[in-house]
Short mmCIF file of C-alpha atoms and ligand atoms in Angstrom, two decimals:
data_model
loop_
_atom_site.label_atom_id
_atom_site.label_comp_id
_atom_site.label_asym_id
_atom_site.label_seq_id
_atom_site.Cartn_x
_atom_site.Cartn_y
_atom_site.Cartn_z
CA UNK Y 1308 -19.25 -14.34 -113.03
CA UNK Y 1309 -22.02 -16.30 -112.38
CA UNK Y 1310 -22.02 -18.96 -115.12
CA UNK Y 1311 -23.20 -21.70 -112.69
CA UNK Y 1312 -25.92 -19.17 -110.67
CA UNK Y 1313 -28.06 -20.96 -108.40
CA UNK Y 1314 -26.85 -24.50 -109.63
CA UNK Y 1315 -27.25 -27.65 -107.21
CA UNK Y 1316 -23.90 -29.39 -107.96
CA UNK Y 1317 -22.42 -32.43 -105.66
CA UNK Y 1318 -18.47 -32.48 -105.93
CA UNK Y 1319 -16.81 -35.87 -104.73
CA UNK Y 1320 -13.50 -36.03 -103.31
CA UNK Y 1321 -13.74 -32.89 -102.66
CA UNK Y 1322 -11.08 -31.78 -99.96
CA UNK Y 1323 -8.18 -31.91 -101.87
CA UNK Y 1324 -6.75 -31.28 -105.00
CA UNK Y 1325 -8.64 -31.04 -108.34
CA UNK Y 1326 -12.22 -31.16 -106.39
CA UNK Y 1327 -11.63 -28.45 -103.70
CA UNK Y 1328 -10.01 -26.30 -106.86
CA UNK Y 1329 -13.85 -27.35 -108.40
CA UNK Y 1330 -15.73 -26.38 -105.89
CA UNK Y 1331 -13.74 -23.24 -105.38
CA UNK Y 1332 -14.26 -22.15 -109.15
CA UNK Y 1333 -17.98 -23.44 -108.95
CA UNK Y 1334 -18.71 -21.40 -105.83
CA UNK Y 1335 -17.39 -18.53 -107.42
CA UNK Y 1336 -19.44 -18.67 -110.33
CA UNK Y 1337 -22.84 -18.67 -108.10
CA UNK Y 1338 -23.28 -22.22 -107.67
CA UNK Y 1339 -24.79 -24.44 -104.46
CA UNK Y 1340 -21.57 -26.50 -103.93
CA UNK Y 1341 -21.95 -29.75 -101.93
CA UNK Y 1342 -18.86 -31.18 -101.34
CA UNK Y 1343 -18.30 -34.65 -100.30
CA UNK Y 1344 -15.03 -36.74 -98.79
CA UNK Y 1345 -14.11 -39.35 -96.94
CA UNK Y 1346 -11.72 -37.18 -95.04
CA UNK Y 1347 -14.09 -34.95 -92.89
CA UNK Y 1348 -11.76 -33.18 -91.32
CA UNK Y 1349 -10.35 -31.53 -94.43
CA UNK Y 1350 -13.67 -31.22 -96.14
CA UNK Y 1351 -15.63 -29.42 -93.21
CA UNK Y 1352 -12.94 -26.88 -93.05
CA UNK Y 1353 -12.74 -25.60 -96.49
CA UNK Y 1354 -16.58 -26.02 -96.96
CA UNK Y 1355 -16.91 -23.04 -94.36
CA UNK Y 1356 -14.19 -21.13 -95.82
CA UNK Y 1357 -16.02 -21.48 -99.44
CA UNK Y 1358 -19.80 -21.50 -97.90
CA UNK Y 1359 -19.93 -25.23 -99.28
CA UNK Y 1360 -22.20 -27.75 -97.57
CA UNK Y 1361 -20.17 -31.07 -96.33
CA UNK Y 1362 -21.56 -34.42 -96.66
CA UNK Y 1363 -18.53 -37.48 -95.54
CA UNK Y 1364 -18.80 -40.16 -98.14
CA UNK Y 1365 -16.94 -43.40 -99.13
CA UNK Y 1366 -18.01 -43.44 -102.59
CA UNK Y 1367 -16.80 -46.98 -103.14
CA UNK Y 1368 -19.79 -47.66 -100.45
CA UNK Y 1369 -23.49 -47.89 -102.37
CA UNK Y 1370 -25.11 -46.95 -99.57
CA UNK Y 1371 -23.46 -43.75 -99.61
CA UNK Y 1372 -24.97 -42.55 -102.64
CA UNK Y 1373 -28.30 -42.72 -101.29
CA UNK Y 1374 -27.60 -40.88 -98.27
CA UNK Y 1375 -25.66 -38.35 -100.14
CA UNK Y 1376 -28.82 -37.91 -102.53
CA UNK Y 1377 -31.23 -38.19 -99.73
CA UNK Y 1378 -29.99 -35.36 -98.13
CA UNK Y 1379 -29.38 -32.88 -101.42
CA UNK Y 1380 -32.91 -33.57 -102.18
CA UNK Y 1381 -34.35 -32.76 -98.51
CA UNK Y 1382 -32.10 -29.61 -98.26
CA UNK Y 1383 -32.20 -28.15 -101.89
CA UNK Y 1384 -35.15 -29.86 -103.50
CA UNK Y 1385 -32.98 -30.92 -106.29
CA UNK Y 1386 -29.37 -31.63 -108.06
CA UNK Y 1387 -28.23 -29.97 -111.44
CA UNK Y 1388 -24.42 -31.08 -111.44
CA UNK Y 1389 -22.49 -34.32 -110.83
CA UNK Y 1390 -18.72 -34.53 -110.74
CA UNK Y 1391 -17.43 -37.75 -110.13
CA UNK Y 1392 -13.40 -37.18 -108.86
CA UNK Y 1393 -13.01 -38.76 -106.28
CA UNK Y 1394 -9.70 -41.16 -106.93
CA UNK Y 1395 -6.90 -43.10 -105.57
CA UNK Y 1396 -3.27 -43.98 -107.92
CA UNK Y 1397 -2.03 -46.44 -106.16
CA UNK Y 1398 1.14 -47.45 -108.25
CA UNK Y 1399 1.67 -51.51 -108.97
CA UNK Y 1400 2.00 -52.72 -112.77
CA UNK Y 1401 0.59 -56.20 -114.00
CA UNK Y 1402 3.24 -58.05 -111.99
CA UNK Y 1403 2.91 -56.33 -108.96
CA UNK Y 1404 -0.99 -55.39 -108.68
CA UNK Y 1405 -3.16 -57.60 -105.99
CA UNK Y 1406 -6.68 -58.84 -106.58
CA UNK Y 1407 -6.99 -56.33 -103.29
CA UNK Y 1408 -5.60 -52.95 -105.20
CA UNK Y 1409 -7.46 -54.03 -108.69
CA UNK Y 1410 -10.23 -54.34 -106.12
CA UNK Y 1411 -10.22 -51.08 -104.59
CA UNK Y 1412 -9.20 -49.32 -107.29
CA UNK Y 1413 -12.33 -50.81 -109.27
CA UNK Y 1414 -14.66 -49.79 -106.19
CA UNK Y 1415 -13.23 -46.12 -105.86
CA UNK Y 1416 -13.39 -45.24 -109.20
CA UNK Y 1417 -15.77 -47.92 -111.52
CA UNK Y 1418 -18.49 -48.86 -109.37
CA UNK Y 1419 -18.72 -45.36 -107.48
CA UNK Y 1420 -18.57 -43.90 -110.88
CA UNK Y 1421 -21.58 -46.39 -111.90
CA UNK Y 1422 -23.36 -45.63 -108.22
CA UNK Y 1423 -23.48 -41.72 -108.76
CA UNK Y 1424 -24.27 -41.74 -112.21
CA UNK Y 1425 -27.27 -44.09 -111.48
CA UNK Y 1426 -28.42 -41.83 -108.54
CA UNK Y 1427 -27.97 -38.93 -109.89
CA UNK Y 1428 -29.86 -39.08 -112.96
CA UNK Y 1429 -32.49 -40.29 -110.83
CA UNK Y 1430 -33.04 -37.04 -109.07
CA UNK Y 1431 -32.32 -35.07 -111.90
CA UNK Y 1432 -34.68 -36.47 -113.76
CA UNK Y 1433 -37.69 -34.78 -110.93
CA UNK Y 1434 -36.55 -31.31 -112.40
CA UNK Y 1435 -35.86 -31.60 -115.91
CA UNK Y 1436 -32.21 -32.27 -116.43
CA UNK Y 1437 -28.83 -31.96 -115.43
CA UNK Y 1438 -24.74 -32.82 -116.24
CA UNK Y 1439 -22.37 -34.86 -115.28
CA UNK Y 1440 -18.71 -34.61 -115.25
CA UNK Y 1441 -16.80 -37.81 -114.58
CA UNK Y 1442 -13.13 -37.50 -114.48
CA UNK Y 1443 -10.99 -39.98 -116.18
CA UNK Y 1444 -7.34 -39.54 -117.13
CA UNK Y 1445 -5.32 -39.53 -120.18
CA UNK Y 1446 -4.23 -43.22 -118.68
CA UNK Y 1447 -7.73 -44.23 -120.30
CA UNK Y 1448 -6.33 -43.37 -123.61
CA UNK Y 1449 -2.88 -44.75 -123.33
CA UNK Y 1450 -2.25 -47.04 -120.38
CA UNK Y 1451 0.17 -46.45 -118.29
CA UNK Y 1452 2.68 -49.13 -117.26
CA UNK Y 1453 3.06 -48.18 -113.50
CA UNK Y 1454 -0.84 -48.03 -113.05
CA UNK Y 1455 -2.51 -50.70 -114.13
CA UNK Y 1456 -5.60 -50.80 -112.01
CA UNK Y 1457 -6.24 -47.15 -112.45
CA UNK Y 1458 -5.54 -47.46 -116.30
CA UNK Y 1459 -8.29 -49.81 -116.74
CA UNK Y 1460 -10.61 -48.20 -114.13
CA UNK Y 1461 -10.42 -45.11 -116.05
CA UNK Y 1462 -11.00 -46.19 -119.25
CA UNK Y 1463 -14.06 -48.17 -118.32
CA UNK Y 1464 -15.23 -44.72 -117.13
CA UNK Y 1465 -14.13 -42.90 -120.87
CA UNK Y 1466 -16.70 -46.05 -122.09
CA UNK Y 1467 -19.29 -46.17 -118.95
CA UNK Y 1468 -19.30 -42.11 -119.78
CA UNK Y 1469 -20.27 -42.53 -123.55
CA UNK Y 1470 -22.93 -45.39 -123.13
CA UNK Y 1471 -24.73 -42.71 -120.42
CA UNK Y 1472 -24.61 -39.77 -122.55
CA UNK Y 1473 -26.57 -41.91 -125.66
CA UNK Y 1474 -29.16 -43.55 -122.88
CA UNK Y 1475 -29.58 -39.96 -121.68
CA UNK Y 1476 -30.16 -38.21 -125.02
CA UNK Y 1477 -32.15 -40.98 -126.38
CA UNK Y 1478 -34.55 -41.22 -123.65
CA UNK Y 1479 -34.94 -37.22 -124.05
CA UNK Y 1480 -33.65 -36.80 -120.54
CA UNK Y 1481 -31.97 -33.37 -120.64
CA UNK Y 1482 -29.19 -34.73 -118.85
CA UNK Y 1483 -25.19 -34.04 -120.45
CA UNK Y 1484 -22.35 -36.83 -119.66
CA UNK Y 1485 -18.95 -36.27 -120.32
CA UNK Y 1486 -15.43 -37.17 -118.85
CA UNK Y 1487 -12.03 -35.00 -118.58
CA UNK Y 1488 -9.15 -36.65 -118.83
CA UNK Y 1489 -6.04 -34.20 -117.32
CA UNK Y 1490 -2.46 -35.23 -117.55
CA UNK Y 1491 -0.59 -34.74 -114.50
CA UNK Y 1492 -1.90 -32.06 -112.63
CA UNK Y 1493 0.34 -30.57 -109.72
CA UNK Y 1494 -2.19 -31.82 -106.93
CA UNK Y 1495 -1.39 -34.25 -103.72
CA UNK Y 1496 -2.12 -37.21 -105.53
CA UNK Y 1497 0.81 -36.12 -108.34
CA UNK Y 1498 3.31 -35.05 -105.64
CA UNK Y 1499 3.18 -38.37 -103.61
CA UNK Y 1500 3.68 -40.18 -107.19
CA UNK Y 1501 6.53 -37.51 -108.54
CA UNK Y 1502 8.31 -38.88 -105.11
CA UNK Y 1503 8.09 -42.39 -106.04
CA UNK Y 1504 8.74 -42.47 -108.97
CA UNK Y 1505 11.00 -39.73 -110.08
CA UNK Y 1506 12.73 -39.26 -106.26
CA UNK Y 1507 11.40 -35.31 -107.05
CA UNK Y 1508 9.84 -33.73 -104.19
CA UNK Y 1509 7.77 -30.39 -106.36
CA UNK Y 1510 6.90 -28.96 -103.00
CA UNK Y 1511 10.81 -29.01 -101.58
CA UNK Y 1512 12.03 -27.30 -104.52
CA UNK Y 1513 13.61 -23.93 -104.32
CA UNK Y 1514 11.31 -22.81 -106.69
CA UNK Y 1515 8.13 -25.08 -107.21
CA UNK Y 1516 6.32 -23.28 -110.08
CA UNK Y 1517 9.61 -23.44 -112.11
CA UNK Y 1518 9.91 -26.88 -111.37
CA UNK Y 1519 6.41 -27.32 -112.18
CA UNK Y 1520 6.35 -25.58 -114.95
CA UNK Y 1521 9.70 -27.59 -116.58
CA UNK Y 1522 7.59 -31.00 -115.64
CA UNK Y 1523 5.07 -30.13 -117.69
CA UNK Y 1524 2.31 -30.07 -114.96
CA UNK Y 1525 -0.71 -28.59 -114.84
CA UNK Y 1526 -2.68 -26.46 -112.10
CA UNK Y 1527 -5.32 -27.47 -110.80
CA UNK Y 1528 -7.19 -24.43 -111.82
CA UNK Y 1529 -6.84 -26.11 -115.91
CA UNK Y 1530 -9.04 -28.46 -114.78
CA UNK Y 1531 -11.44 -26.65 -112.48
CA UNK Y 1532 -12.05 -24.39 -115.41
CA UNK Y 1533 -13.01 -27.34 -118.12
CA UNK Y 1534 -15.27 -28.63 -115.23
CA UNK Y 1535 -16.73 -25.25 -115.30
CA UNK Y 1536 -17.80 -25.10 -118.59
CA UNK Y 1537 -19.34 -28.82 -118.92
CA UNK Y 1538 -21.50 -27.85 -115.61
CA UNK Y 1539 -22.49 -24.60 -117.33
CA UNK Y 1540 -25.66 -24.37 -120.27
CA UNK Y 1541 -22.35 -22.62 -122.36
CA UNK Y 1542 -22.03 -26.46 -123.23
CA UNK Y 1543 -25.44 -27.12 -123.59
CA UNK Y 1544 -24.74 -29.52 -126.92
CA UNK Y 1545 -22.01 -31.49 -125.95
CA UNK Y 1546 -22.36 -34.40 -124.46
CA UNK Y 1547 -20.69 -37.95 -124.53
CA UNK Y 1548 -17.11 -36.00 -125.37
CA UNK Y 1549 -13.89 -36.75 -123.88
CA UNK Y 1550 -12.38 -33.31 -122.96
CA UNK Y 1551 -8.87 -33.90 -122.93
CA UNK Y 1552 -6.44 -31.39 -120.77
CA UNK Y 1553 -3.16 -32.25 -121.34
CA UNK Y 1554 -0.90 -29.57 -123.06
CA UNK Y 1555 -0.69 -31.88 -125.64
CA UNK Y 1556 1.16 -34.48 -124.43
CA UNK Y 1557 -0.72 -37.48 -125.78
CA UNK Y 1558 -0.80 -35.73 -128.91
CA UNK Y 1559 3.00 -35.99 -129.58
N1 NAD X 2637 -3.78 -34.87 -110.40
C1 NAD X 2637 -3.68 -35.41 -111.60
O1 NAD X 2637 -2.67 -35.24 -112.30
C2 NAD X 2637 -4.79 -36.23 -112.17
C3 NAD X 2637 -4.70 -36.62 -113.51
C4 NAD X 2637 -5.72 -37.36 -114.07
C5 NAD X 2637 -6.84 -37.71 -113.31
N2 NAD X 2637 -6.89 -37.32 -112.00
C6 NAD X 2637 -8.07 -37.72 -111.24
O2 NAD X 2637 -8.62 -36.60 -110.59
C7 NAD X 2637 -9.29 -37.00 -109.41
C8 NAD X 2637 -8.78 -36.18 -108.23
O3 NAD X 2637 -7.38 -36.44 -108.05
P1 NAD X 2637 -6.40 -35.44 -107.26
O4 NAD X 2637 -5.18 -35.37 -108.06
O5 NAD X 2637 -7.14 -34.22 -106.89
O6 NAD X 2637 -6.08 -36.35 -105.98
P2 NAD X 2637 -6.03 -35.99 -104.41
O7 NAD X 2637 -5.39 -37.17 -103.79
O8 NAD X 2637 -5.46 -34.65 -104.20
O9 NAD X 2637 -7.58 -35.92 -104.02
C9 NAD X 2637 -8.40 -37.07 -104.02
C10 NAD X 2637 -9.52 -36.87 -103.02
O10 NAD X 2637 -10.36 -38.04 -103.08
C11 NAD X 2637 -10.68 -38.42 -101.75
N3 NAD X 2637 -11.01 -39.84 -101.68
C12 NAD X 2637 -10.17 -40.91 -101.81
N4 NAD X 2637 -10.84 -42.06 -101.64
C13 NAD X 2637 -12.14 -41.71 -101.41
C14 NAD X 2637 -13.33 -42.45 -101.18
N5 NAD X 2637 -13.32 -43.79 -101.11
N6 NAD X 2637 -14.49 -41.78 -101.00
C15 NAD X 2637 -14.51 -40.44 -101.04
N7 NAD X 2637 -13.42 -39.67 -101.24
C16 NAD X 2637 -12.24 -40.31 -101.45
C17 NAD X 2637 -9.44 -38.08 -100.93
O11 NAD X 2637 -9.71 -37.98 -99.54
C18 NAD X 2637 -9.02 -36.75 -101.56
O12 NAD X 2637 -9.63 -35.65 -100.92
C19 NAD X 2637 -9.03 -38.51 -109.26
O13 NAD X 2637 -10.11 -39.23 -109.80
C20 NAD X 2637 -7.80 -38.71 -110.13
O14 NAD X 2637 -7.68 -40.02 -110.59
C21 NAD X 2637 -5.90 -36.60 -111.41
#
């Protein structure tokens, strides 16, 4: 209990998925969750069942960022956690990706990535410190064929991540950078892809954790607990790591 007390921490993409299991676990453990989407709908509601404050955001929009910061500086003076997730998968190889989908895909997760990073350590800077958490995938370590966009995109953020972490340390900023990289993770995002791909519909099954379970996928509640620790001072001297959560699949 209480391993984030009192912490300022901004959660994107953030109504679904691995970010509303985040902010769930990061509420829990006493922090000030504010929780941003593009989706409003879905964010406003479970920020008032978690006691979460809601900000809408296109994160692939720079503009964004500064009225996301704006506001967490007017309303809680300043920001202690950053965790970039939000994320599209749209799935197209080489052959069949567009300069649109590289496009997107670049904006959603590369230049957001670059925009909240930026901004962040801005504010955090006016109280001493801070982490970041920016998730990446283990298809920034391998590639995956069906996912080319998001392969690259995520990698640059495995680099982007490191190059931050040095600046910060170097310039004696007290701020921590470091990505997560989850396989699959049973999540929205993985069920729409498990359809297309595999013709498996998890959430049809008969029974979905045995399914899950014999796929190999993760909860979301692996992840949310990683992202924990990064946001907590437990991991006050790492920074610049690649926190891999995978069961060991890129391993073998
Ligand atoms: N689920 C997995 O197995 C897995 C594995 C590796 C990495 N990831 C990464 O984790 C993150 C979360 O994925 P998820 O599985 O929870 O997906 P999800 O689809 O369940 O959730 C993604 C959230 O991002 C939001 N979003 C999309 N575009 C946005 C934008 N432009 N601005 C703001 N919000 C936007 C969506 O509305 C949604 O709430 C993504 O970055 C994804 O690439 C997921």
């Amino acid at each position: 209990m209480d391993r984030v007390k009192g912490k300022i921490i901004v959660i994107t993409g953030a109504a679904s998925g691995l970010g509303l299991a985040d902010s769930r676990v990061l509420a829990r453990e006493g922090a000030q969750v504010v929780m941003t989407d593009i989706d409003p709908d879905a964010g406003q509601t479970h920020a008032n069942e978690i006691g979460a404050h809601f900000i809408t955001q296109d994160v692939s929009e720079e503009a964004s960022w500064r009225h996301v910061m704006n506001e967490v500086e007017s309303r809680f003076e300043r920001l202690d956690g950053l965790v970039n997730n939000a994320g599209i998968a749209p799935i197209a190889n080489i052959e069949d990706t567009t300069t649109d989908v590289w496009r997107r895909v670049m904006g959603i997760h590369l230049d957001a990535t670059f925009w909240g990073c930026k901004s962040a350590i801005a504010l955090m800077k006016k109280s001493g410190g801070g982490s970041i958490v920016n998730m990446s995938s283990t298809a920034a370590l391998i590639g995956l064929s069906p996912y080319l966009a998001y392969s690259a995109a995520k990698g640059g953020i495995r680099a982007m991540t490191k190059s931050i972490a040095i600046h910060c340390r170097s310039e004696g900023l007290g701020i921590r950078c470091n990505s997560v990289h989850p396989g699959s993770i049973s999540t929205p995002m993985v069920h729409k892809a498990l359809k297309s791909l595999m013709g498996t519909d998890l959430m049809a099954e008969e029974d979905p954790e045995k399914t899950r379970v014999a796929l190999g996928i993760g909860e979301p509640e692996d992840v949310a607990n990683m992202v924990l620790y990064l946001l907590s001072d437990e991991s006050k001297h790492v920074t610049g790591a690649e926190m891999v959560i995978d069961n060991g699949d890129t391993v073998i």
